[in-house]
Short mmCIF file of C-alpha atoms in Angstrom, two decimals:
data_model
loop_
_atom_site.label_atom_id
_atom_site.label_comp_id
_atom_site.label_asym_id
_atom_site.label_seq_id
_atom_site.Cartn_x
_atom_site.Cartn_y
_atom_site.Cartn_z
CA MET D 147 0.00 0.00 0.00
CA PHE D 148 2.14 2.85 -1.20
CA ALA D 149 1.68 6.54 -1.83
CA GLU D 150 3.50 9.30 -3.66
CA VAL D 151 3.70 13.03 -3.03
CA LEU D 152 4.15 15.66 -5.75
CA THR D 153 4.85 19.26 -4.82
CA ILE D 154 4.73 21.99 -7.44
CA GLY D 155 6.33 25.42 -7.48
CA ASP D 156 9.25 27.28 -9.05
CA GLU D 157 10.13 28.66 -5.61
CA LEU D 158 10.87 25.10 -4.44
CA LEU D 159 13.28 24.54 -7.33
CA THR D 160 15.17 27.80 -6.82
CA GLY D 161 15.62 26.97 -3.15
CA ASN D 162 13.76 30.09 -2.07
CA THR D 163 11.26 27.96 -0.20
CA VAL D 164 12.02 24.83 1.84
CA ASP D 165 9.41 22.21 1.02
CA SER D 166 7.89 21.55 4.42
CA ASN D 167 4.55 20.65 2.80
CA SER D 168 5.75 17.34 1.45
CA ALA D 169 7.12 16.38 4.88
CA PHE D 170 3.77 17.19 6.49
CA ILE D 171 1.87 15.19 3.90
CA ALA D 172 4.31 12.28 4.14
CA LYS D 173 4.00 12.21 7.92
CA LYS D 174 0.21 12.03 7.80
CA LEU D 175 0.25 9.32 5.13
CA THR D 176 2.82 7.33 7.12
CA GLU D 177 0.65 7.55 10.22
CA ARG D 178 -2.18 6.07 8.18
CA GLY D 179 -0.04 3.09 7.31
CA TYR D 180 1.01 4.15 3.83
CA TRP D 181 4.56 3.63 2.63
CA VAL D 182 5.49 6.92 0.98
CA ARG D 183 7.72 5.59 -1.73
CA ARG D 184 8.74 8.74 -3.53
CA LYS D 185 8.43 12.52 -3.32
CA THR D 186 8.88 14.63 -6.43
CA THR D 187 9.00 18.39 -7.00
CA VAL D 188 8.60 20.12 -10.34
CA GLY D 189 8.06 23.74 -11.36
CA ASP D 190 4.97 25.63 -12.52
CA ASP D 191 5.04 24.27 -16.04
CA VAL D 192 2.20 22.34 -17.66
CA GLY D 193 4.48 19.99 -19.58
CA GLU D 194 6.66 19.15 -16.59
CA ILE D 195 3.70 18.54 -14.29
CA GLU D 196 1.82 16.50 -16.86
CA GLY D 197 4.89 14.38 -17.54
CA VAL D 198 5.61 13.59 -13.93
CA ILE D 199 1.97 12.72 -13.19
CA ARG D 200 1.98 10.22 -16.04
CA GLU D 201 5.16 8.65 -14.65
CA ILE D 202 3.66 8.40 -11.17
CA LEU D 203 0.44 6.82 -12.44
CA GLU D 204 2.50 4.15 -14.23
CA ARG D 205 3.94 3.13 -10.86
CA LYS D 206 0.34 2.64 -9.64
CA PRO D 207 0.42 4.06 -6.13
CA GLU D 208 -2.77 3.72 -4.12
CA VAL D 209 -2.70 7.42 -3.25
CA LEU D 210 -1.12 10.44 -4.94
CA VAL D 211 -1.18 13.77 -3.11
CA ILE D 212 -0.33 16.83 -5.22
CA SER D 213 0.22 20.24 -3.64
CA GLY D 214 0.77 23.68 -5.16
CA GLY D 215 -0.17 25.84 -8.12
CA LEU D 216 -3.92 26.30 -7.62
CA GLY D 217 -4.03 30.08 -7.24
CA PRO D 218 -5.10 32.89 -9.58
CA THR D 219 -1.70 33.91 -10.96
CA HIS D 220 -0.49 33.08 -14.46
CA ASP D 221 1.90 30.40 -13.26
CA ASP D 222 -0.75 28.48 -11.31
CA VAL D 223 -1.30 25.75 -13.87
CA THR D 224 -1.65 22.59 -11.79
CA MET D 225 -5.34 21.82 -12.47
CA LEU D 226 -4.80 22.22 -16.20
CA ALA D 227 -1.77 19.91 -16.08
CA VAL D 228 -3.65 17.30 -14.02
CA ALA D 229 -6.51 17.38 -16.53
CA GLU D 230 -4.08 16.93 -19.44
CA ALA D 231 -2.22 14.09 -17.73
CA LEU D 232 -5.51 12.25 -17.17
CA GLY D 233 -6.89 13.01 -20.62
CA ARG D 234 -9.81 14.90 -19.13
CA LYS D 235 -11.25 18.33 -19.84
CA LEU D 236 -11.30 21.18 -17.37
CA VAL D 237 -14.92 21.90 -16.55
CA LEU D 238 -16.56 24.66 -14.54
CA CYS D 239 -17.53 23.64 -11.02
CA GLU D 240 -20.60 25.81 -10.37
CA PRO D 241 -20.59 25.48 -6.56
CA CYS D 242 -16.87 26.37 -6.58
CA LEU D 243 -17.61 29.51 -8.59
CA GLU D 244 -20.32 30.45 -6.15
CA ARG D 245 -17.98 29.97 -3.22
CA LEU D 246 -15.24 32.04 -4.88
CA ARG D 247 -17.75 34.84 -5.46
CA GLU D 248 -18.65 34.70 -1.78
CA PHE D 249 -14.99 34.54 -0.75
CA TYR D 250 -13.90 37.66 -2.64
CA ARG D 251 -17.07 39.54 -1.65
CA GLU D 252 -16.18 38.89 1.97
CA LEU D 253 -12.52 39.92 1.55
CA HIS D 254 -13.75 43.11 -0.09
CA GLU D 255 -16.16 43.82 2.76
CA ARG D 256 -13.28 43.41 5.21
CA GLY D 257 -11.28 45.94 3.20
CA MET D 258 -8.60 43.47 2.14
CA ILE D 259 -9.05 43.83 -1.62
CA ASP D 260 -10.20 46.68 -3.86
CA ASP D 261 -12.23 44.67 -6.33
CA PRO D 262 -14.80 42.08 -5.22
CA ASN D 263 -15.59 40.87 -8.73
CA LEU D 264 -14.60 37.55 -10.29
CA ASN D 265 -12.16 38.44 -13.05
CA GLU D 266 -10.77 35.74 -15.33
CA ALA D 267 -7.82 35.00 -13.06
CA ARG D 268 -10.10 34.33 -10.11
CA LYS D 269 -12.65 32.42 -12.17
CA LYS D 270 -9.90 30.07 -13.35
CA MET D 271 -9.83 28.51 -9.89
CA ALA D 272 -13.37 27.15 -10.36
CA TYR D 273 -12.31 24.85 -13.21
CA LEU D 274 -11.56 21.27 -12.19
CA PRO D 275 -10.75 18.14 -14.22
CA GLU D 276 -13.94 16.48 -15.47
CA GLY D 277 -15.33 14.04 -12.92
CA ALA D 278 -13.38 15.54 -10.01
CA GLU D 279 -14.97 16.04 -6.64
CA PRO D 280 -14.19 19.53 -5.27
CA LEU D 281 -12.38 19.66 -1.92
CA GLU D 282 -13.31 22.52 0.37
CA ASN D 283 -10.68 25.14 1.15
CA THR D 284 -11.62 26.52 4.55
CA GLU D 285 -8.57 28.81 4.68
CA GLY D 286 -8.36 30.34 1.20
CA ALA D 287 -9.77 30.77 -2.26
CA ALA D 288 -8.86 27.82 -4.47
CA PRO D 289 -10.79 24.57 -4.07
CA GLY D 290 -8.90 21.29 -4.26
CA ALA D 291 -9.88 18.23 -6.26
CA TYR D 292 -10.31 14.51 -5.65
CA ILE D 293 -10.16 12.22 -8.65
CA GLU D 294 -10.13 8.43 -8.86
CA HIS D 295 -8.22 7.44 -11.96
CA SER D 296 -7.05 3.94 -12.96
CA GLY D 297 -7.27 2.82 -9.36
CA VAL D 298 -5.22 5.74 -8.01
CA LYS D 299 -6.79 8.14 -5.52
CA ILE D 300 -5.51 11.55 -6.63
CA PHE D 301 -5.80 14.58 -4.35
CA VAL D 302 -4.90 18.05 -5.58
CA LEU D 303 -4.28 20.56 -2.80
CA PRO D 304 -3.18 24.21 -2.58
CA GLY D 305 0.44 25.07 -1.83
CA MET D 306 -0.11 27.59 0.95
CA PRO D 307 0.72 25.51 4.06
CA ARG D 308 -2.28 26.67 6.09
CA GLU D 309 -4.70 25.84 3.28
CA MET D 310 -2.99 22.58 2.42
CA LYS D 311 -2.95 21.35 6.02
CA ALA D 312 -6.62 22.07 6.65
CA MET D 313 -7.65 20.40 3.39
CA LEU D 314 -5.46 17.38 4.08
CA GLU D 315 -6.96 16.88 7.53
CA ASN D 316 -10.59 17.58 6.62
CA GLU D 317 -10.90 16.30 3.09
CA VAL D 318 -8.08 13.86 2.30
CA LEU D 319 -7.50 11.76 5.41
CA PRO D 320 -11.18 10.78 5.82
CA ARG D 321 -11.09 9.42 2.25
CA ILE D 322 -8.03 7.16 2.62
CA GLY D 323 -8.98 4.80 5.41
CA GLU D 324 -9.03 4.41 9.12
CA ARG D 325 -5.87 2.50 9.89
CA ARG D 326 -3.45 4.37 12.10
CA PHE D 327 0.22 3.65 12.60
CA ILE D 328 2.10 4.96 15.55
CA GLN D 329 5.80 5.59 15.83
CA ARG D 330 8.31 5.66 18.64
CA LYS D 331 11.66 7.38 18.43
CA LEU D 332 14.59 5.85 20.28
CA LEU D 333 18.30 6.48 20.51
CA ALA D 334 20.34 3.28 20.36
CA GLU D 335 23.69 3.56 22.10
CA ILE D 336 26.09 1.30 20.28
CA THR D 337 29.82 1.06 20.08
CA ASP D 338 29.95 -0.99 16.91
CA GLU D 339 27.54 -0.08 14.14
CA SER D 340 28.09 -3.32 12.29
CA LYS D 341 26.46 -5.27 15.14
CA LEU D 342 23.21 -3.36 14.76
CA ALA D 343 22.15 -4.50 11.28
CA PRO D 344 21.53 -8.21 12.02
CA ILE D 345 19.58 -7.33 15.17
CA LEU D 346 17.32 -4.94 13.27
CA SER D 347 16.80 -7.53 10.54
CA GLU D 348 15.79 -10.17 13.04
CA ALA D 349 13.38 -7.77 14.77
CA LEU D 350 11.77 -7.04 11.39
CA ARG D 351 11.23 -10.76 10.81
CA ARG D 352 9.78 -11.43 14.26
CA PHE D 353 7.49 -8.48 14.79
CA GLU D 354 4.89 -6.47 12.88
CA VAL D 355 6.96 -3.31 12.83
CA ARG D 356 8.91 -1.18 10.43
CA ILE D 357 12.26 0.22 11.54
CA HIS D 358 14.14 3.26 10.29
CA SER D 359 17.60 4.12 11.50
CA SER D 360 19.81 7.14 10.99
CA PRO D 361 23.11 8.18 12.57
CA LYS D 362 23.12 10.91 15.21
CA GLY D 363 26.62 12.24 15.65
CA PHE D 364 29.62 9.96 15.34
CA GLY D 365 29.52 6.39 16.35
CA ARG D 366 27.84 6.50 19.72
CA TYR D 367 24.19 6.89 18.83
CA ILE D 368 21.90 5.69 16.11
CA GLY D 369 18.41 7.19 15.89
CA ILE D 370 15.80 4.47 15.57
CA ILE D 371 12.14 4.92 14.67
CA LEU D 372 9.84 1.97 15.28
CA PHE D 373 6.52 2.00 13.41
CA GLY D 374 3.70 -0.34 14.32
CA GLU D 375 -0.04 -0.65 14.57
CA ASN D 376 0.01 -0.67 18.37
CA GLU D 377 2.20 0.14 21.36
CA GLY D 378 2.35 -3.52 22.42
CA GLU D 379 4.05 -4.70 19.24
CA ILE D 380 6.50 -1.80 19.34
CA GLU D 381 7.31 -2.57 22.96
CA ARG D 382 7.87 -6.26 22.17
CA ALA D 383 10.24 -5.39 19.32
CA LYS D 384 12.14 -3.01 21.58
CA THR D 385 12.41 -5.59 24.37
CA PHE D 386 13.70 -8.16 21.90
CA MET D 387 16.41 -5.80 20.63
CA GLU D 388 17.43 -5.00 24.21
CA SER D 389 17.75 -8.72 24.89
CA ARG D 390 20.28 -8.77 22.02
CA GLY D 391 22.39 -6.09 23.67
CA ILE D 392 21.13 -2.73 22.38
CA ARG D 393 20.72 -0.06 25.02
CA PHE D 394 17.97 2.47 24.21
CA GLU D 395 17.21 5.97 25.34
CA GLU D 396 13.80 7.50 24.62
CA GLY D 397 13.28 10.27 22.11
CA TRP D 398 15.46 12.54 20.00
CA MET S 84 21.48 23.94 -18.93
CA PHE S 85 19.47 22.04 -16.36
CA ALA S 86 20.19 20.15 -13.17
CA GLU S 87 18.40 17.67 -10.96
CA VAL S 88 18.62 16.99 -7.25
CA LEU S 89 18.06 13.60 -5.63
CA THR S 90 17.82 13.29 -1.86
CA ILE S 91 17.84 9.91 -0.19
CA GLY S 92 16.57 8.84 3.21
CA ASP S 93 13.66 7.01 4.80
CA GLU S 94 13.35 9.82 7.34
CA LEU S 95 12.45 12.20 4.49
CA LEU S 96 9.65 9.90 3.32
CA THR S 97 8.13 9.44 6.78
CA GLY S 98 8.07 13.19 7.27
CA ASN S 99 10.33 12.97 10.32
CA THR S 100 12.85 15.23 8.63
CA VAL S 101 12.08 18.26 6.48
CA ASP S 102 14.32 18.15 3.41
CA SER S 103 16.19 21.43 3.70
CA ASN S 104 19.21 19.92 1.92
CA SER S 105 17.56 19.90 -1.48
CA ALA S 106 16.54 23.57 -1.08
CA PHE S 107 20.12 24.50 -0.22
CA ILE S 108 21.51 22.58 -3.18
CA ALA S 109 18.87 24.01 -5.52
CA LYS S 110 19.65 27.56 -4.38
CA LYS S 111 23.36 27.16 -5.06
CA LEU S 112 22.73 25.59 -8.46
CA THR S 113 20.27 28.37 -9.35
CA GLU S 114 22.83 31.01 -8.39
CA ARG S 115 25.23 29.34 -10.82
CA GLY S 116 22.74 29.75 -13.62
CA TYR S 117 21.34 26.21 -13.63
CA TRP S 118 17.66 25.59 -14.07
CA VAL S 119 16.81 23.00 -11.41
CA ARG S 120 14.15 21.10 -13.26
CA ARG S 121 13.19 18.45 -10.78
CA LYS S 122 13.86 17.31 -7.22
CA THR S 123 13.22 13.72 -6.20
CA THR S 124 13.36 11.93 -2.88
CA VAL S 125 13.49 8.16 -2.40
CA GLY S 126 14.22 5.92 0.59
CA ASP S 127 17.29 3.93 1.57
CA ASP S 128 16.64 1.10 -0.85
CA VAL S 129 19.09 -0.01 -3.53
CA GLY S 130 16.37 -0.80 -6.08
CA GLU S 131 14.53 2.48 -5.60
CA ILE S 132 17.68 4.58 -5.79
CA GLU S 133 19.03 2.70 -8.77
CA GLY S 134 15.72 3.06 -10.60
CA VAL S 135 15.40 6.78 -10.05
CA ILE S 136 19.00 7.45 -11.09
CA ARG S 137 18.40 5.62 -14.37
CA GLU S 138 15.31 7.75 -14.98
CA ILE S 139 17.20 10.96 -14.25
CA LEU S 140 20.07 10.02 -16.57
CA GLU S 141 17.58 9.45 -19.38
CA ARG S 142 16.49 13.08 -19.05
CA LYS S 143 20.15 14.05 -19.57
CA PRO S 144 20.68 16.88 -17.07
CA GLU S 145 24.04 18.57 -17.13
CA VAL S 146 24.40 18.13 -13.38
CA LEU S 147 22.91 15.65 -10.91
CA VAL S 148 23.50 16.22 -7.21
CA ILE S 149 22.66 13.29 -4.94
CA SER S 150 22.63 13.65 -1.15
CA GLY S 151 22.21 11.11 1.64
CA GLY S 152 22.95 7.52 2.55
CA LEU S 153 26.76 7.49 2.68
CA GLY S 154 27.23 6.57 6.32
CA PRO S 155 28.27 3.34 8.04
CA THR S 156 24.83 1.98 8.98
CA HIS S 157 23.13 -0.91 7.21
CA ASP S 158 20.68 1.35 5.39
CA ASP S 159 23.36 3.59 3.91
CA VAL S 160 23.32 2.06 0.44
CA THR S 161 23.65 5.05 -1.87
CA MET S 162 27.14 4.36 -3.27
CA LEU S 163 26.17 0.77 -4.06
CA ALA S 164 22.98 1.95 -5.79
CA VAL S 165 24.87 4.60 -7.80
CA ALA S 166 27.37 1.97 -8.92
CA GLU S 167 24.58 -0.40 -9.99
CA ALA S 168 22.71 2.34 -11.84
CA LEU S 169 25.84 3.20 -13.80
CA GLY S 170 26.83 -0.41 -14.41
CA ARG S 171 30.08 0.06 -12.52
CA LYS S 172 31.74 -1.89 -9.74
CA LEU S 173 32.34 -0.56 -6.23
CA VAL S 174 36.08 -0.37 -5.75
CA LEU S 175 38.20 0.43 -2.73
CA CYS S 176 39.54 3.98 -2.63
CA GLU S 177 42.84 3.59 -0.77
CA PRO S 178 43.29 7.28 0.17
CA CYS S 179 39.68 7.28 1.45
CA LEU S 180 40.43 4.27 3.64
CA GLU S 181 43.53 5.99 4.99
CA ARG S 182 41.54 9.12 5.78
CA LEU S 183 38.81 7.09 7.53
CA ARG S 184 41.46 5.38 9.64
CA GLU S 185 42.80 8.79 10.60
CA PHE S 186 39.31 10.14 11.26
CA TYR S 187 38.27 7.39 13.69
CA ARG S 188 41.68 7.41 15.38
CA GLU S 189 41.21 11.09 16.09
CA LEU S 190 37.63 10.67 17.34
CA HIS S 191 38.91 7.93 19.64
CA GLU S 192 41.70 10.14 20.95
CA ARG S 193 39.14 12.84 21.73
CA GLY S 194 37.12 10.23 23.68
CA MET S 195 34.12 10.35 21.33
CA ILE S 196 34.13 6.66 20.39
CA ASP S 197 35.25 3.51 22.17
CA ASP S 198 36.77 1.70 19.23
CA PRO S 199 39.22 3.39 16.84
CA ASN S 200 39.44 0.45 14.45
CA LEU S 201 38.01 0.22 10.98
CA ASN S 202 35.32 -2.45 11.22
CA GLU S 203 33.41 -3.57 8.13
CA ALA S 204 30.72 -0.91 8.54
CA ARG S 205 33.27 1.89 8.58
CA LYS S 206 35.37 0.38 5.80
CA LYS S 207 32.28 0.31 3.57
CA MET S 208 32.51 4.09 3.25
CA ALA S 209 35.82 3.80 1.38
CA TYR S 210 34.22 2.00 -1.56
CA LEU S 211 33.26 4.25 -4.49
CA PRO S 212 31.94 3.47 -7.99
CA GLU S 213 34.78 2.59 -10.36
CA GLY S 214 36.26 5.69 -11.99
CA ALA S 215 34.83 8.07 -9.37
CA GLU S 216 36.89 10.91 -7.99
CA PRO S 217 36.59 11.08 -4.17
CA LEU S 218 35.25 14.33 -2.72
CA GLU S 219 36.70 15.39 0.59
CA ASN S 220 34.44 15.48 3.63
CA THR S 221 35.92 18.13 5.93
CA GLU S 222 33.12 17.72 8.49
CA GLY S 223 32.62 13.99 8.81
CA ALA S 224 33.63 10.47 7.88
CA ALA S 225 32.18 9.49 4.52
CA PRO S 226 33.83 10.78 1.35
CA GLY S 227 31.63 11.88 -1.53
CA ALA S 228 32.09 10.98 -5.18
CA TYR S 229 32.25 12.78 -8.50
CA ILE S 230 31.51 10.78 -11.62
CA GLU S 231 31.13 11.87 -15.21
CA HIS S 232 28.76 9.48 -16.93
CA SER S 233 27.15 9.84 -20.37
CA GLY S 234 27.73 13.58 -20.28
CA VAL S 235 26.15 14.01 -16.83
CA LYS S 236 28.23 15.39 -13.97
CA ILE S 237 27.13 13.29 -10.99
CA PHE S 238 27.98 14.38 -7.45
CA VAL S 239 27.25 12.11 -4.50
CA LEU S 240 27.21 13.93 -1.15
CA PRO S 241 26.48 12.98 2.48
CA GLY S 242 23.06 13.70 4.00
CA MET S 243 24.21 15.41 7.19
CA PRO S 244 23.60 19.10 6.38
CA ARG S 245 26.91 20.34 7.75
CA GLU S 246 28.88 17.77 5.75
CA MET S 247 26.78 18.24 2.62
CA LYS S 248 27.10 22.03 2.66
CA ALA S 249 30.86 22.05 3.07
CA MET S 250 31.32 19.47 0.31
CA LEU S 251 28.98 21.34 -2.01
CA GLU S 252 30.85 24.61 -1.53
CA ASN S 253 34.37 23.21 -1.63
CA GLU S 254 34.11 20.30 -4.02
CA VAL S 255 31.02 20.64 -6.22
CA LEU S 256 30.65 24.34 -7.09
CA PRO S 257 34.24 24.72 -8.33
CA ARG S 258 33.56 21.85 -10.77
CA ILE S 259 30.41 23.23 -12.39
CA GLY S 260 31.49 26.58 -13.79
CA GLU S 261 31.98 30.18 -12.92
CA ARG S 262 28.81 31.87 -14.04
CA ARG S 263 26.86 33.49 -11.23
CA PHE S 264 23.25 34.54 -11.27
CA ILE S 265 21.91 37.01 -8.82
CA GLN S 266 18.35 37.38 -7.66
CA ARG S 267 16.25 40.19 -6.33
CA LYS S 268 13.04 39.70 -4.37
CA LEU S 269 10.25 42.22 -4.81
CA LEU S 270 6.68 42.55 -3.67
CA ALA S 271 4.35 43.70 -6.44
CA GLU S 272 1.29 45.52 -5.19
CA ILE S 273 -1.52 44.86 -7.61
CA THR S 274 -5.27 45.11 -7.43
CA ASP S 275 -5.99 42.85 -10.38
CA GLU S 276 -3.89 39.71 -10.75
CA SER S 277 -4.95 39.16 -14.33
CA LYS S 278 -3.14 42.33 -15.42
CA LEU S 279 0.20 41.03 -14.16
CA ALA S 280 0.71 38.09 -16.54
CA PRO S 281 1.10 40.03 -19.82
CA ILE S 282 3.52 42.49 -18.20
CA LEU S 283 5.71 39.66 -16.89
CA SER S 284 5.64 37.98 -20.28
CA GLU S 285 6.74 41.16 -22.03
CA ALA S 286 9.55 41.72 -19.51
CA LEU S 287 10.77 38.17 -20.18
CA ARG S 288 10.88 38.85 -23.92
CA ARG S 289 12.68 42.19 -23.57
CA PHE S 290 15.29 41.46 -20.91
CA GLU S 291 17.81 38.74 -20.03
CA VAL S 292 16.04 37.78 -16.83
CA ARG S 293 13.99 34.97 -15.40
CA ILE S 294 10.94 35.81 -13.30
CA HIS S 295 9.20 33.75 -10.66
CA SER S 296 6.00 34.89 -9.00
CA SER S 297 4.02 33.56 -6.07
CA PRO S 298 1.06 34.96 -4.16
CA LYS S 299 1.62 36.46 -0.72
CA GLY S 300 -1.69 36.76 1.11
CA PHE S 301 -4.88 37.54 -0.77
CA GLY S 302 -4.95 39.73 -3.80
CA ARG S 303 -2.84 42.69 -2.75
CA TYR S 304 0.68 41.36 -3.13
CA ILE S 305 2.48 39.02 -5.45
CA GLY S 306 6.03 37.99 -4.57
CA ILE S 307 8.33 38.41 -7.54
CA ILE S 308 11.86 37.08 -7.89
CA LEU S 309 13.97 38.47 -10.71
CA PHE S 310 17.01 36.43 -11.74
CA GLY S 311 19.70 37.82 -13.97
CA GLU S 312 23.42 37.84 -14.64
CA ASN S 313 23.86 41.40 -13.38
CA GLU S 314 22.15 44.12 -11.34
CA GLY S 315 21.80 46.39 -14.38
CA GLU S 316 19.62 44.00 -16.32
CA ILE S 317 17.46 43.29 -13.28
CA GLU S 318 17.05 47.02 -12.67
CA ARG S 319 16.06 47.61 -16.32
CA ALA S 320 13.44 44.85 -16.16
CA LYS S 321 12.06 46.31 -12.94
CA THR S 322 11.92 49.84 -14.37
CA PHE S 323 10.10 48.53 -17.43
CA MET S 324 7.48 46.79 -15.33
CA GLU S 325 6.99 49.92 -13.23
CA SER S 326 6.42 51.89 -16.43
CA ARG S 327 3.57 49.44 -17.11
CA GLY S 328 1.93 50.26 -13.79
CA ILE S 329 3.29 47.75 -11.29
CA ARG S 330 4.27 49.24 -7.95
CA PHE S 331 7.10 47.38 -6.22
CA GLU S 332 8.30 47.13 -2.66
CA GLU S 333 11.72 45.64 -1.94
CA GLY S 334 12.18 42.28 -0.24
CA TRP S 335 9.98 39.69 1.48
#
């Protein structure tokens, strides 16, 4: 059961913005038991986005979460690119248009914009790939989209972190299942790294857990993350590794 | 002249670590005039890494920077995967082995590790793909690698940010050319987003600059980044856009 994450934005490719969105999305998917197999970032370019979506669909993930490029500016082209990649048309979502009208009217009433009307740039946001279900944006203008295509659940979310996070929690997670994974972070104190690998491998065989390890400093500590469906299984895996000589400290 | 960035690590795919490395690398490449076309992240898995490197090489970037997975632990498999992707053997780099011996001896003398000897896990770091040039790690144990393959300059760097940054500055940037791009960040105050696009397009046609835009808040401001080879050209592009009615504020 694997998932992929695609983030879109020139600012991510020039290094002007650190992509914390994909980490947030990956964390939530991991907690739901998905193996996030790959994260990709491309710029605001229809051809690039379309190409990478086709590649991802060929790998047949169960879930694909896309974030970025839904706004009113000229380089917000994600919905168009998604439509092209799926061979669908962009069609007007009437309720989305109505909500956008409401949204800008309200911003205008609060004195935040000069013009309350839906110009072409704003209207663009109401067009979704044919057959898509609109996802509500409680924090901003652009709606998201949910599309099932060739067995892949595709979610298209805004790039503004506040909007993306709210939509992920409210609209995406309820659609991808109930299973929850928990994780526990440990520091393993070891004096010989080469002794660790066989112990981890044996723990993986014996228990229903996943284990990630990464070095923390030089030689003395290895950061370990244990993933499992319940605390009991994680505890059993930990106890087993201790019985093989690993000393753990909690957290890092 | 485009580049790609590949970051490797399970912790990036579980969302436990935000991938700031790829932003740093992308920024430095952009400053050197490279268009970073795509960033990809995969986990510590030989097959996944090998597969994605093959895909990237097919797109024929001029530069590929890979970061992560060079350490001594069992899931540090990047060098092996790079070798497999390129159809090369892993071969022992004698000077690297000597330096590792020195490195651990010194750590031991400073009381930071119990065992100064080169066990198998530590020795592993001295193996590089055949024909690779070792890149010096001034901040840690694992050497990096520089490989020219089918016209692509491939750099393999550690994942620890301090080690990666030093190696990028000292070993990578001097090997990829002298050209330097500069960037200027501006806030464009506009009351109608749809008027911005044609002005940006005309500026792109008239001047030797690249322009990235992204919304900041709702409607009033658009963040603009102007890239160019010198301040003069950037200033001329800015003046032109002002003459078309855009009001700029500096910085964001």
